[in-house]
């Protein structure tokens, strides 16, 4: 079964064509900076690699470009879109409506739309990808895999807010959790690798960041909540903040609620602290003595360390911490800052191992470290493909 996986962001599309059940990646690529004259496109197969800079005004144009490459006489890997049996879509917020992977119909699309407010940076782009893919791959089953689904196992003591009860029972306001496909994928890889590990903290660090406490393979707590904005310091999102700051900004400083929302979602986090949202720029400037960048890196690591402490308590122990996603996999500096002065939790970093770059699962702890420190590359597309295949096989 050939399955196209589409992960639509606000200005990007990540994609893979995967042959199932072999998990064979036939081609993969990405388009970013959608809407600009300088959009970047990459397309890679076993035999060909293409990288272009060209104007891609919208997601429809981007997906059409991808489909043309898939069927191109010279570099293509299929002859017709009808060879594609399914298209799997990552959808960030499923709310209380979706606890499992589903085949997409008009009712599903309407419910995704109703959740726009809870994930304004993600769900609109996810739905756009669904609509456009439905036109291009018109004979394929369209399937949605929700980031929130993995976290449905979080117990009520952890997912319920201390608000009037009706807000949960009637309005479904609760912790939902995100990055579920990534946390599920790397935690299962860790459990297979370690064989007898039952208490794990997975640390997903990219432009969006989150951590999950996982016990016996199930999510029991998570840093993101009702929407994907709280918890860790992120690229442009603030993470945890005292709610009274919002009321002060509105009532005393004259900000509108919309302005505050925009600030917390798009102008805060590492961008607000440093002027840069890309960690590579922040690290480079920190090395050159930029005090704001140095402090932001320390704040970022400190927030992660606080959650390691609280989740170790929730798990009543700790077998392993897992770093994953773009920053988690590639930034030895962030891993070093997080793991420094954590001996109380049995966390001891091997600095030489930490500097090694690899796409393989690896341990970066010292031999005497009681807690394993691991780097596991995430693969949300493979995880989505597995869930789509299992759904359609039933």
mmCIF file of C-alpha atoms in Angstrom:
data_model
loop_
_atom_site.group_PDB
_atom_site.id
_atom_site.type_symbol
_atom_site.label_atom_id
_atom_site.label_comp_id
_atom_site.label_asym_id
_atom_site.label_seq_id
_atom_site.Cartn_x
_atom_site.Cartn_y
_atom_site.Cartn_z
ATOM 1 C CA UNK A 1 0.000 0.000 0.000
ATOM 2 C CA UNK A 2 1.410 3.382 -1.044
ATOM 3 C CA UNK A 3 0.613 6.108 1.514
ATOM 4 C CA UNK A 4 1.442 9.800 1.173
ATOM 5 C CA UNK A 5 2.031 11.499 4.514
ATOM 6 C CA UNK A 6 1.387 15.238 4.658
ATOM 7 C CA UNK A 7 2.363 17.403 7.610
ATOM 8 C CA UNK A 8 1.115 20.921 6.852
ATOM 9 C CA UNK A 9 2.397 23.821 8.916
ATOM 10 C CA UNK A 10 1.355 27.453 8.708
ATOM 11 C CA UNK A 11 4.001 28.127 6.043
ATOM 12 C CA UNK A 12 5.370 24.676 5.292
ATOM 13 C CA UNK A 13 4.576 21.165 4.031
ATOM 14 C CA UNK A 14 6.607 18.111 5.034
ATOM 15 C CA UNK A 15 5.813 14.998 3.009
ATOM 16 C CA UNK A 16 6.813 11.382 2.491
ATOM 17 C CA UNK A 17 5.632 8.615 0.183
ATOM 18 C CA UNK A 18 5.851 5.360 2.124
ATOM 19 C CA UNK A 19 5.308 1.769 1.000
ATOM 20 C CA UNK A 20 3.465 -0.127 3.719
ATOM 21 C CA UNK A 21 3.742 -2.396 5.600
ATOM 22 C CA UNK A 22 7.481 -2.405 4.800
ATOM 23 C CA UNK A 23 7.930 1.175 6.121
ATOM 24 C CA UNK A 24 9.952 1.859 2.965
ATOM 25 C CA UNK A 25 10.335 5.582 2.304
ATOM 26 C CA UNK A 26 10.101 5.949 -1.480
ATOM 27 C CA UNK A 27 10.553 9.705 -1.455
ATOM 28 C CA UNK A 28 10.491 12.573 0.996
ATOM 29 C CA UNK A 29 10.848 16.302 1.078
ATOM 30 C CA UNK A 30 9.683 19.628 2.335
ATOM 31 C CA UNK A 31 8.438 23.010 1.199
ATOM 32 C CA UNK A 32 8.912 25.953 3.549
ATOM 33 C CA UNK A 33 8.452 29.725 3.408
ATOM 34 C CA UNK A 34 5.136 29.236 1.591
ATOM 35 C CA UNK A 35 3.682 32.597 0.574
ATOM 36 C CA UNK A 36 7.054 34.161 -0.231
ATOM 37 C CA UNK A 37 8.911 34.632 -3.490
ATOM 38 C CA UNK A 38 11.788 32.632 -1.995
ATOM 39 C CA UNK A 39 10.032 29.407 -0.979
ATOM 40 C CA UNK A 40 12.334 26.404 -0.601
ATOM 41 C CA UNK A 41 11.451 23.006 -2.068
ATOM 42 C CA UNK A 42 13.267 19.729 -1.524
ATOM 43 C CA UNK A 43 12.491 16.348 -3.097
ATOM 44 C CA UNK A 44 14.571 13.244 -2.488
ATOM 45 C CA UNK A 45 14.435 9.631 -3.679
ATOM 46 C CA UNK A 46 17.073 6.882 -3.675
ATOM 47 C CA UNK A 47 18.260 8.077 -7.072
ATOM 48 C CA UNK A 48 17.502 11.781 -7.220
ATOM 49 C CA UNK A 49 17.693 14.874 -5.064
ATOM 50 C CA UNK A 50 16.195 18.235 -6.021
ATOM 51 C CA UNK A 51 16.443 21.536 -4.155
ATOM 52 C CA UNK A 52 14.854 24.675 -5.562
ATOM 53 C CA UNK A 53 14.061 28.224 -4.505
ATOM 54 C CA UNK A 54 10.916 29.467 -6.217
ATOM 55 C CA UNK A 55 7.706 31.370 -5.460
ATOM 56 C CA UNK A 56 5.013 29.117 -3.942
ATOM 57 C CA UNK A 57 2.086 31.378 -2.996
ATOM 58 C CA UNK A 58 -0.072 28.857 -1.125
ATOM 59 C CA UNK A 59 -0.453 25.248 0.034
ATOM 60 C CA UNK A 60 -2.434 24.256 -3.062
ATOM 61 C CA UNK A 61 0.395 25.310 -5.362
ATOM 62 C CA UNK A 62 2.870 23.504 -3.107
ATOM 63 C CA UNK A 63 0.959 20.217 -3.106
ATOM 64 C CA UNK A 64 0.427 20.435 -6.864
ATOM 65 C CA UNK A 65 4.183 20.889 -7.286
ATOM 66 C CA UNK A 66 4.804 17.822 -5.096
ATOM 67 C CA UNK A 67 2.326 15.695 -7.095
ATOM 68 C CA UNK A 68 3.971 16.745 -10.373
ATOM 69 C CA UNK A 69 7.378 15.711 -9.045
ATOM 70 C CA UNK A 70 5.984 12.354 -7.904
ATOM 71 C CA UNK A 71 4.820 11.691 -11.488
ATOM 72 C CA UNK A 72 7.676 13.385 -13.360
ATOM 73 C CA UNK A 73 9.098 11.304 -16.240
ATOM 74 C CA UNK A 74 12.703 11.723 -15.043
ATOM 75 C CA UNK A 75 12.534 11.842 -11.230
ATOM 76 C CA UNK A 76 9.035 10.566 -10.471
ATOM 77 C CA UNK A 77 8.182 7.419 -8.512
ATOM 78 C CA UNK A 78 4.543 6.886 -9.595
ATOM 79 C CA UNK A 79 2.754 7.122 -12.929
ATOM 80 C CA UNK A 80 -0.602 8.297 -11.609
ATOM 81 C CA UNK A 81 -2.076 9.715 -8.397
ATOM 82 C CA UNK A 82 -4.418 6.695 -8.474
ATOM 83 C CA UNK A 83 -1.480 4.571 -7.268
ATOM 84 C CA UNK A 84 -1.827 6.339 -3.909
ATOM 85 C CA UNK A 85 -4.257 4.388 -1.742
ATOM 86 C CA UNK A 86 -4.230 6.688 1.281
ATOM 87 C CA UNK A 87 -3.095 10.124 2.409
ATOM 88 C CA UNK A 88 -2.273 10.482 6.104
ATOM 89 C CA UNK A 89 -2.515 13.950 7.633
ATOM 90 C CA UNK A 90 -1.088 15.178 10.906
ATOM 91 C CA UNK A 91 -3.724 17.254 12.701
ATOM 92 C CA UNK A 92 -2.559 19.047 15.827
ATOM 93 C CA UNK A 93 -5.747 19.456 17.879
ATOM 94 C CA UNK A 94 -8.465 16.807 18.047
ATOM 95 C CA UNK A 95 -10.146 18.162 21.173
ATOM 96 C CA UNK A 96 -12.552 15.781 22.871
ATOM 97 C CA UNK A 97 -13.983 14.700 19.513
ATOM 98 C CA UNK A 98 -11.081 12.535 18.343
ATOM 99 C CA UNK A 99 -9.286 9.986 20.481
ATOM 100 C CA UNK A 100 -8.177 7.779 17.592
ATOM 101 C CA UNK A 101 -7.101 7.926 13.954
ATOM 102 C CA UNK A 102 -10.103 8.466 11.633
ATOM 103 C CA UNK A 103 -11.035 8.418 7.960
ATOM 104 C CA UNK A 104 -11.827 12.007 6.992
ATOM 105 C CA UNK A 105 -15.325 13.017 5.901
ATOM 106 C CA UNK A 106 -17.168 16.341 5.915
ATOM 107 C CA UNK A 107 -18.142 15.936 9.572
ATOM 108 C CA UNK A 108 -14.509 15.372 10.560
ATOM 109 C CA UNK A 109 -13.410 18.445 8.593
ATOM 110 C CA UNK A 110 -16.067 20.582 10.278
ATOM 111 C CA UNK A 111 -14.912 19.480 13.737
ATOM 112 C CA UNK A 112 -11.276 20.246 12.847
ATOM 113 C CA UNK A 113 -12.443 23.696 11.789
ATOM 114 C CA UNK A 114 -14.269 24.203 15.087
ATOM 115 C CA UNK A 115 -10.934 23.697 16.857
ATOM 116 C CA UNK A 116 -9.141 26.490 14.963
ATOM 117 C CA UNK A 117 -9.184 28.768 18.019
ATOM 118 C CA UNK A 118 -7.378 26.186 20.159
ATOM 119 C CA UNK A 119 -4.524 25.679 17.674
ATOM 120 C CA UNK A 120 -4.527 28.797 15.475
ATOM 121 C CA UNK A 121 -1.004 28.223 14.146
ATOM 122 C CA UNK A 122 -1.702 24.625 13.148
ATOM 123 C CA UNK A 123 -5.265 23.408 12.585
ATOM 124 C CA UNK A 124 -6.057 25.878 9.750
ATOM 125 C CA UNK A 125 -2.959 24.716 7.844
ATOM 126 C CA UNK A 126 -3.801 21.068 8.599
ATOM 127 C CA UNK A 127 -7.308 21.498 7.154
ATOM 128 C CA UNK A 128 -5.956 23.311 4.103
ATOM 129 C CA UNK A 129 -3.662 20.343 3.459
ATOM 130 C CA UNK A 130 -6.608 17.955 3.781
ATOM 131 C CA UNK A 131 -8.776 19.913 1.336
ATOM 132 C CA UNK A 132 -6.052 20.294 -1.290
ATOM 133 C CA UNK A 133 -4.893 16.665 -1.005
ATOM 134 C CA UNK A 134 -8.479 15.542 -1.459
ATOM 135 C CA UNK A 135 -8.541 17.304 -4.827
ATOM 136 C CA UNK A 136 -5.158 16.027 -6.004
ATOM 137 C CA UNK A 137 -5.302 12.451 -4.690
ATOM 138 C CA UNK A 138 -9.008 12.099 -5.370
ATOM 139 C CA UNK A 139 -9.154 8.297 -5.313
ATOM 140 C CA UNK A 140 -7.237 7.918 -2.033
ATOM 141 C CA UNK A 141 -8.636 7.595 1.482
ATOM 142 C CA UNK A 142 -7.871 10.726 3.478
ATOM 143 C CA UNK A 143 -6.973 9.888 7.088
ATOM 144 C CA UNK A 144 -6.341 12.171 10.079
ATOM 145 C CA UNK A 145 -3.886 11.327 12.865
ATOM 146 C CA UNK A 146 -4.247 13.648 15.864
ATOM 147 C CA UNK A 147 -1.399 14.919 18.031
ATOM 148 C CA UNK A 148 -3.735 14.882 21.026
ATOM 149 C CA UNK A 149 -4.741 11.201 20.753
ATOM 150 C CA UNK A 150 -1.668 9.730 22.493
ATOM 151 C CA UNK A 151 -2.389 11.840 25.576
ATOM 152 C CA UNK A 152 -5.919 10.555 26.158
ATOM 153 C CA UNK A 153 -4.448 8.270 28.832
ATOM 154 C CA UNK A 154 -3.487 11.214 31.059
ATOM 155 C CA UNK A 155 -5.475 10.617 34.272
ATOM 156 C CA UNK A 156 -8.062 13.096 35.500
ATOM 157 C CA UNK A 157 -5.850 14.181 38.396
ATOM 158 C CA UNK A 158 -3.391 15.517 35.794
ATOM 159 C CA UNK A 159 -5.703 16.614 32.962
ATOM 160 C CA UNK A 160 -8.320 18.496 34.981
ATOM 161 C CA UNK A 161 -7.836 22.190 35.763
ATOM 162 C CA UNK A 162 -8.845 23.636 39.148
ATOM 163 C CA UNK A 163 -11.789 25.478 37.568
ATOM 164 C CA UNK A 164 -15.543 25.109 38.126
ATOM 165 C CA UNK A 165 -16.466 21.516 37.247
ATOM 166 C CA UNK A 166 -18.891 22.433 34.463
ATOM 167 C CA UNK A 167 -16.040 23.829 32.365
ATOM 168 C CA UNK A 168 -14.741 20.275 32.013
ATOM 169 C CA UNK A 169 -18.044 18.410 31.818
ATOM 170 C CA UNK A 170 -19.832 20.857 29.518
ATOM 171 C CA UNK A 171 -17.092 22.792 27.735
ATOM 172 C CA UNK A 172 -14.344 20.105 27.680
ATOM 173 C CA UNK A 173 -11.673 22.458 29.013
ATOM 174 C CA UNK A 174 -8.796 20.201 30.071
ATOM 175 C CA UNK A 175 -5.189 19.261 29.286
ATOM 176 C CA UNK A 176 -5.123 17.679 25.826
ATOM 177 C CA UNK A 177 -1.407 17.473 25.079
ATOM 178 C CA UNK A 178 0.368 17.714 21.725
ATOM 179 C CA UNK A 179 3.260 16.325 19.645
ATOM 180 C CA UNK A 180 1.653 12.979 20.385
ATOM 181 C CA UNK A 181 2.891 11.208 17.253
ATOM 182 C CA UNK A 182 6.474 12.161 18.126
ATOM 183 C CA UNK A 183 6.257 11.248 21.817
ATOM 184 C CA UNK A 184 4.588 7.927 20.977
ATOM 185 C CA UNK A 185 7.173 7.049 18.320
ATOM 186 C CA UNK A 186 10.304 7.793 20.372
ATOM 187 C CA UNK A 187 8.936 6.293 23.600
ATOM 188 C CA UNK A 188 8.196 3.002 21.825
ATOM 189 C CA UNK A 189 11.697 3.039 20.319
ATOM 190 C CA UNK A 190 13.155 3.666 23.788
ATOM 191 C CA UNK A 191 11.147 0.859 25.385
ATOM 192 C CA UNK A 192 12.258 -1.569 22.670
ATOM 193 C CA UNK A 193 15.877 -0.464 23.062
ATOM 194 C CA UNK A 194 15.974 -0.558 26.858
ATOM 195 C CA UNK A 195 13.760 -3.662 27.149
ATOM 196 C CA UNK A 196 12.668 -3.132 30.763
ATOM 197 C CA UNK A 197 12.187 0.632 31.010
ATOM 198 C CA UNK A 198 8.802 1.728 32.416
ATOM 199 C CA UNK A 199 9.437 5.308 33.567
ATOM 200 C CA UNK A 200 10.471 7.641 30.755
ATOM 201 C CA UNK A 201 10.449 11.379 30.093
ATOM 202 C CA UNK A 202 10.428 12.307 26.405
ATOM 203 C CA UNK A 203 11.670 15.803 25.528
ATOM 204 C CA UNK A 204 10.556 17.087 22.104
ATOM 205 C CA UNK A 205 12.488 20.262 21.285
ATOM 206 C CA UNK A 206 11.891 22.160 18.054
ATOM 207 C CA UNK A 207 10.246 25.479 17.269
ATOM 208 C CA UNK A 208 7.450 23.996 19.362
ATOM 209 C CA UNK A 209 8.543 22.196 22.523
ATOM 210 C CA UNK A 210 6.959 19.737 24.928
ATOM 211 C CA UNK A 211 7.704 16.996 27.448
ATOM 212 C CA UNK A 212 5.746 13.878 28.362
ATOM 213 C CA UNK A 213 5.887 11.651 31.424
ATOM 214 C CA UNK A 214 5.368 8.085 30.176
ATOM 215 C CA UNK A 215 4.699 5.127 32.441
ATOM 216 C CA UNK A 216 4.461 1.601 31.017
ATOM 217 C CA UNK A 217 4.144 3.058 27.515
ATOM 218 C CA UNK A 218 1.275 5.438 28.362
ATOM 219 C CA UNK A 219 1.266 9.216 28.636
ATOM 220 C CA UNK A 220 0.442 10.252 32.213
ATOM 221 C CA UNK A 221 1.335 13.964 32.066
ATOM 222 C CA UNK A 222 2.411 16.523 29.495
ATOM 223 C CA UNK A 223 3.656 20.110 29.451
ATOM 224 C CA UNK A 224 1.263 21.483 26.817
ATOM 225 C CA UNK A 225 -2.355 21.829 27.842
ATOM 226 C CA UNK A 226 -5.665 23.069 26.431
ATOM 227 C CA UNK A 227 -3.771 24.623 23.526
ATOM 228 C CA UNK A 228 -0.146 24.251 22.364
ATOM 229 C CA UNK A 229 1.210 27.352 24.137
ATOM 230 C CA UNK A 230 2.144 26.633 27.757
ATOM 231 C CA UNK A 231 4.939 24.634 29.357
ATOM 232 C CA UNK A 232 8.439 25.009 27.917
ATOM 233 C CA UNK A 233 9.926 28.122 26.318
ATOM 234 C CA UNK A 234 9.510 27.761 22.539
ATOM 235 C CA UNK A 235 10.646 29.513 19.383
ATOM 236 C CA UNK A 236 7.959 32.217 19.449
ATOM 237 C CA UNK A 237 5.618 30.978 22.215
ATOM 238 C CA UNK A 238 6.041 32.022 25.823
ATOM 239 C CA UNK A 239 5.403 28.742 27.603
ATOM 240 C CA UNK A 240 4.256 28.998 31.224
ATOM 241 C CA UNK A 241 3.200 32.465 32.353
ATOM 242 C CA UNK A 242 1.307 33.832 35.353
ATOM 243 C CA UNK A 243 -2.268 34.489 34.176
ATOM 244 C CA UNK A 244 -2.346 37.803 36.059
ATOM 245 C CA UNK A 245 0.201 39.179 33.570
ATOM 246 C CA UNK A 246 -2.452 38.919 30.836
ATOM 247 C CA UNK A 247 -5.042 40.836 32.894
ATOM 248 C CA UNK A 248 -2.440 43.483 33.775
ATOM 249 C CA UNK A 249 -1.488 43.954 30.117
ATOM 250 C CA UNK A 250 -5.146 44.358 29.130
ATOM 251 C CA UNK A 251 -6.459 46.384 32.079
ATOM 252 C CA UNK A 252 -3.432 48.537 32.904
ATOM 253 C CA UNK A 253 -1.235 48.661 29.804
ATOM 254 C CA UNK A 254 -3.998 49.000 27.225
ATOM 255 C CA UNK A 255 -3.328 45.892 25.131
ATOM 256 C CA UNK A 256 -6.285 44.213 23.441
ATOM 257 C CA UNK A 257 -6.844 40.509 24.010
ATOM 258 C CA UNK A 258 -5.972 39.897 20.369
ATOM 259 C CA UNK A 259 -2.673 41.754 20.779
ATOM 260 C CA UNK A 260 -1.804 39.749 23.882
ATOM 261 C CA UNK A 261 -2.678 36.498 22.123
ATOM 262 C CA UNK A 262 -0.482 37.430 19.158
ATOM 263 C CA UNK A 263 2.365 38.383 21.484
ATOM 264 C CA UNK A 264 2.229 35.139 23.459
ATOM 265 C CA UNK A 265 1.952 32.974 20.328
ATOM 266 C CA UNK A 266 4.181 34.731 17.805
ATOM 267 C CA UNK A 267 6.404 37.328 19.508
ATOM 268 C CA UNK A 268 7.528 35.679 22.735
ATOM 269 C CA UNK A 269 9.667 32.668 23.641
ATOM 270 C CA UNK A 270 13.217 32.721 22.313
ATOM 271 C CA UNK A 271 12.278 35.369 19.742
ATOM 272 C CA UNK A 272 11.046 37.738 22.433
ATOM 273 C CA UNK A 273 14.091 37.102 24.599
ATOM 274 C CA UNK A 274 16.747 37.420 21.887
ATOM 275 C CA UNK A 275 15.333 38.743 18.622
ATOM 276 C CA UNK A 276 16.000 35.327 17.044
ATOM 277 C CA UNK A 277 13.655 32.335 16.800
ATOM 278 C CA UNK A 278 16.164 29.902 15.248
ATOM 279 C CA UNK A 279 18.280 28.236 17.927
ATOM 280 C CA UNK A 280 21.295 28.078 15.617
ATOM 281 C CA UNK A 281 21.365 31.885 15.487
ATOM 282 C CA UNK A 282 20.893 32.122 19.253
ATOM 283 C CA UNK A 283 23.733 29.698 19.987
ATOM 284 C CA UNK A 284 26.033 31.447 17.514
ATOM 285 C CA UNK A 285 25.383 34.841 19.098
ATOM 286 C CA UNK A 286 25.737 33.405 22.598
ATOM 287 C CA UNK A 287 29.207 32.115 21.730
ATOM 288 C CA UNK A 288 30.100 35.625 20.540
ATOM 289 C CA UNK A 289 29.137 37.052 23.937
ATOM 290 C CA UNK A 290 25.530 38.129 23.411
ATOM 291 C CA UNK A 291 24.236 38.268 27.002
ATOM 292 C CA UNK A 292 20.546 38.085 26.009
ATOM 293 C CA UNK A 293 21.171 34.910 24.014
ATOM 294 C CA UNK A 294 23.217 33.379 26.829
ATOM 295 C CA UNK A 295 20.454 34.072 29.346
ATOM 296 C CA UNK A 296 17.736 32.731 27.003
ATOM 297 C CA UNK A 297 19.594 29.423 26.638
ATOM 298 C CA UNK A 298 19.937 29.148 30.416
ATOM 299 C CA UNK A 299 16.236 29.944 30.896
ATOM 300 C CA UNK A 300 15.277 27.371 28.279
ATOM 301 C CA UNK A 301 17.292 24.635 29.987
ATOM 302 C CA UNK A 302 16.122 25.654 33.472
ATOM 303 C CA UNK A 303 12.471 25.239 32.461
ATOM 304 C CA UNK A 304 13.184 21.754 31.083
ATOM 305 C CA UNK A 305 15.029 20.796 34.290
ATOM 306 C CA UNK A 306 12.062 21.888 36.420
ATOM 307 C CA UNK A 307 9.756 19.587 34.466
ATOM 308 C CA UNK A 308 12.206 16.693 34.733
ATOM 309 C CA UNK A 309 11.993 17.130 38.497
ATOM 310 C CA UNK A 310 8.210 17.278 38.630
ATOM 311 C CA UNK A 311 7.735 14.368 36.225
ATOM 312 C CA UNK A 312 10.231 12.236 38.137
ATOM 313 C CA UNK A 313 7.950 12.761 41.140
ATOM 314 C CA UNK A 314 4.834 11.899 39.114
ATOM 315 C CA UNK A 315 6.515 8.720 37.841
ATOM 316 C CA UNK A 316 7.971 7.876 41.275
ATOM 317 C CA UNK A 317 11.330 7.283 39.640
ATOM 318 C CA UNK A 318 13.101 7.702 36.334
ATOM 319 C CA UNK A 319 14.651 5.152 33.978
ATOM 320 C CA UNK A 320 15.486 7.376 31.002
ATOM 321 C CA UNK A 321 15.170 10.822 29.458
ATOM 322 C CA UNK A 322 14.867 11.042 25.678
ATOM 323 C CA UNK A 323 15.876 14.048 23.572
ATOM 324 C CA UNK A 324 14.214 14.301 20.156
ATOM 325 C CA UNK A 325 13.114 16.642 17.315
ATOM 326 C CA UNK A 326 15.267 19.244 15.568
ATOM 327 C CA UNK A 327 16.825 20.890 18.624
ATOM 328 C CA UNK A 328 16.754 17.844 20.868
ATOM 329 C CA UNK A 329 18.555 15.740 18.278
ATOM 330 C CA UNK A 330 21.058 18.327 17.069
ATOM 331 C CA UNK A 331 21.905 20.754 19.875
ATOM 332 C CA UNK A 332 24.605 19.264 22.095
ATOM 333 C CA UNK A 333 24.666 22.578 23.987
ATOM 334 C CA UNK A 334 21.011 22.400 25.055
ATOM 335 C CA UNK A 335 21.453 18.765 26.117
ATOM 336 C CA UNK A 336 24.533 19.744 28.138
ATOM 337 C CA UNK A 337 22.747 22.653 29.851
ATOM 338 C CA UNK A 338 19.763 20.444 30.724
ATOM 339 C CA UNK A 339 21.873 17.608 32.118
ATOM 340 C CA UNK A 340 24.256 19.751 34.187
ATOM 341 C CA UNK A 341 23.863 19.495 37.987
ATOM 342 C CA UNK A 342 21.243 16.744 37.737
ATOM 343 C CA UNK A 343 23.127 14.014 39.624
ATOM 344 C CA UNK A 344 20.351 13.837 42.234
ATOM 345 C CA UNK A 345 18.139 12.348 39.501
ATOM 346 C CA UNK A 346 20.852 9.914 38.443
ATOM 347 C CA UNK A 347 21.549 11.959 35.289
ATOM 348 C CA UNK A 348 25.231 12.055 34.330
ATOM 349 C CA UNK A 349 26.178 13.168 30.818
ATOM 350 C CA UNK A 350 29.140 11.797 28.867
ATOM 351 C CA UNK A 351 30.365 14.990 27.186
ATOM 352 C CA UNK A 352 32.285 13.217 24.426
ATOM 353 C CA UNK A 353 29.286 11.066 23.459
ATOM 354 C CA UNK A 354 27.068 14.160 23.580
ATOM 355 C CA UNK A 355 29.122 15.845 20.841
ATOM 356 C CA UNK A 356 28.767 12.953 18.372
ATOM 357 C CA UNK A 357 26.342 13.626 15.503
ATOM 358 C CA UNK A 358 24.354 10.603 14.353
ATOM 359 C CA UNK A 359 20.932 9.669 13.025
ATOM 360 C CA UNK A 360 20.971 6.456 15.050
ATOM 361 C CA UNK A 361 19.473 5.803 18.481
ATOM 362 C CA UNK A 362 22.247 6.426 20.985
ATOM 363 C CA UNK A 363 23.046 6.719 24.677
ATOM 364 C CA UNK A 364 24.977 9.801 25.795
ATOM 365 C CA UNK A 365 25.178 9.039 29.528
ATOM 366 C CA UNK A 366 28.222 7.898 31.467
ATOM 367 C CA UNK A 367 28.461 4.175 32.363
ATOM 368 C CA UNK A 368 27.718 4.962 36.019
ATOM 369 C CA UNK A 369 24.658 7.142 35.275
ATOM 370 C CA UNK A 370 21.607 5.582 36.949
ATOM 371 C CA UNK A 371 19.313 7.248 34.431
ATOM 372 C CA UNK A 372 19.799 6.641 30.715
ATOM 373 C CA UNK A 373 20.188 9.768 28.600
ATOM 374 C CA UNK A 374 19.224 9.020 25.008
ATOM 375 C CA UNK A 375 18.922 10.785 21.669
ATOM 376 C CA UNK A 376 16.272 9.194 19.456
ATOM 377 C CA UNK A 377 15.485 10.776 16.064
ATOM 378 C CA UNK A 378 11.743 11.192 15.736
ATOM 379 C CA UNK A 379 9.853 10.176 12.611
ATOM 380 C CA UNK A 380 6.311 11.451 12.801
ATOM 381 C CA UNK A 381 5.682 10.482 9.187
ATOM 382 C CA UNK A 382 6.462 6.799 9.799
ATOM 383 C CA UNK A 383 4.296 6.845 12.924
ATOM 384 C CA UNK A 384 1.423 8.400 10.949
ATOM 385 C CA UNK A 385 1.862 5.826 8.169
ATOM 386 C CA UNK A 386 1.716 2.981 10.685
ATOM 387 C CA UNK A 387 -1.512 4.309 12.189
ATOM 388 C CA UNK A 388 -3.105 4.881 8.774
ATOM 389 C CA UNK A 389 -2.184 1.384 7.612
ATOM 390 C CA UNK A 390 -3.518 -0.239 10.767
ATOM 391 C CA UNK A 391 -6.799 1.678 10.484
ATOM 392 C CA UNK A 392 -7.385 0.751 6.847
ATOM 393 C CA UNK A 393 -6.309 -2.861 7.364
ATOM 394 C CA UNK A 394 -9.067 -3.476 9.921
#
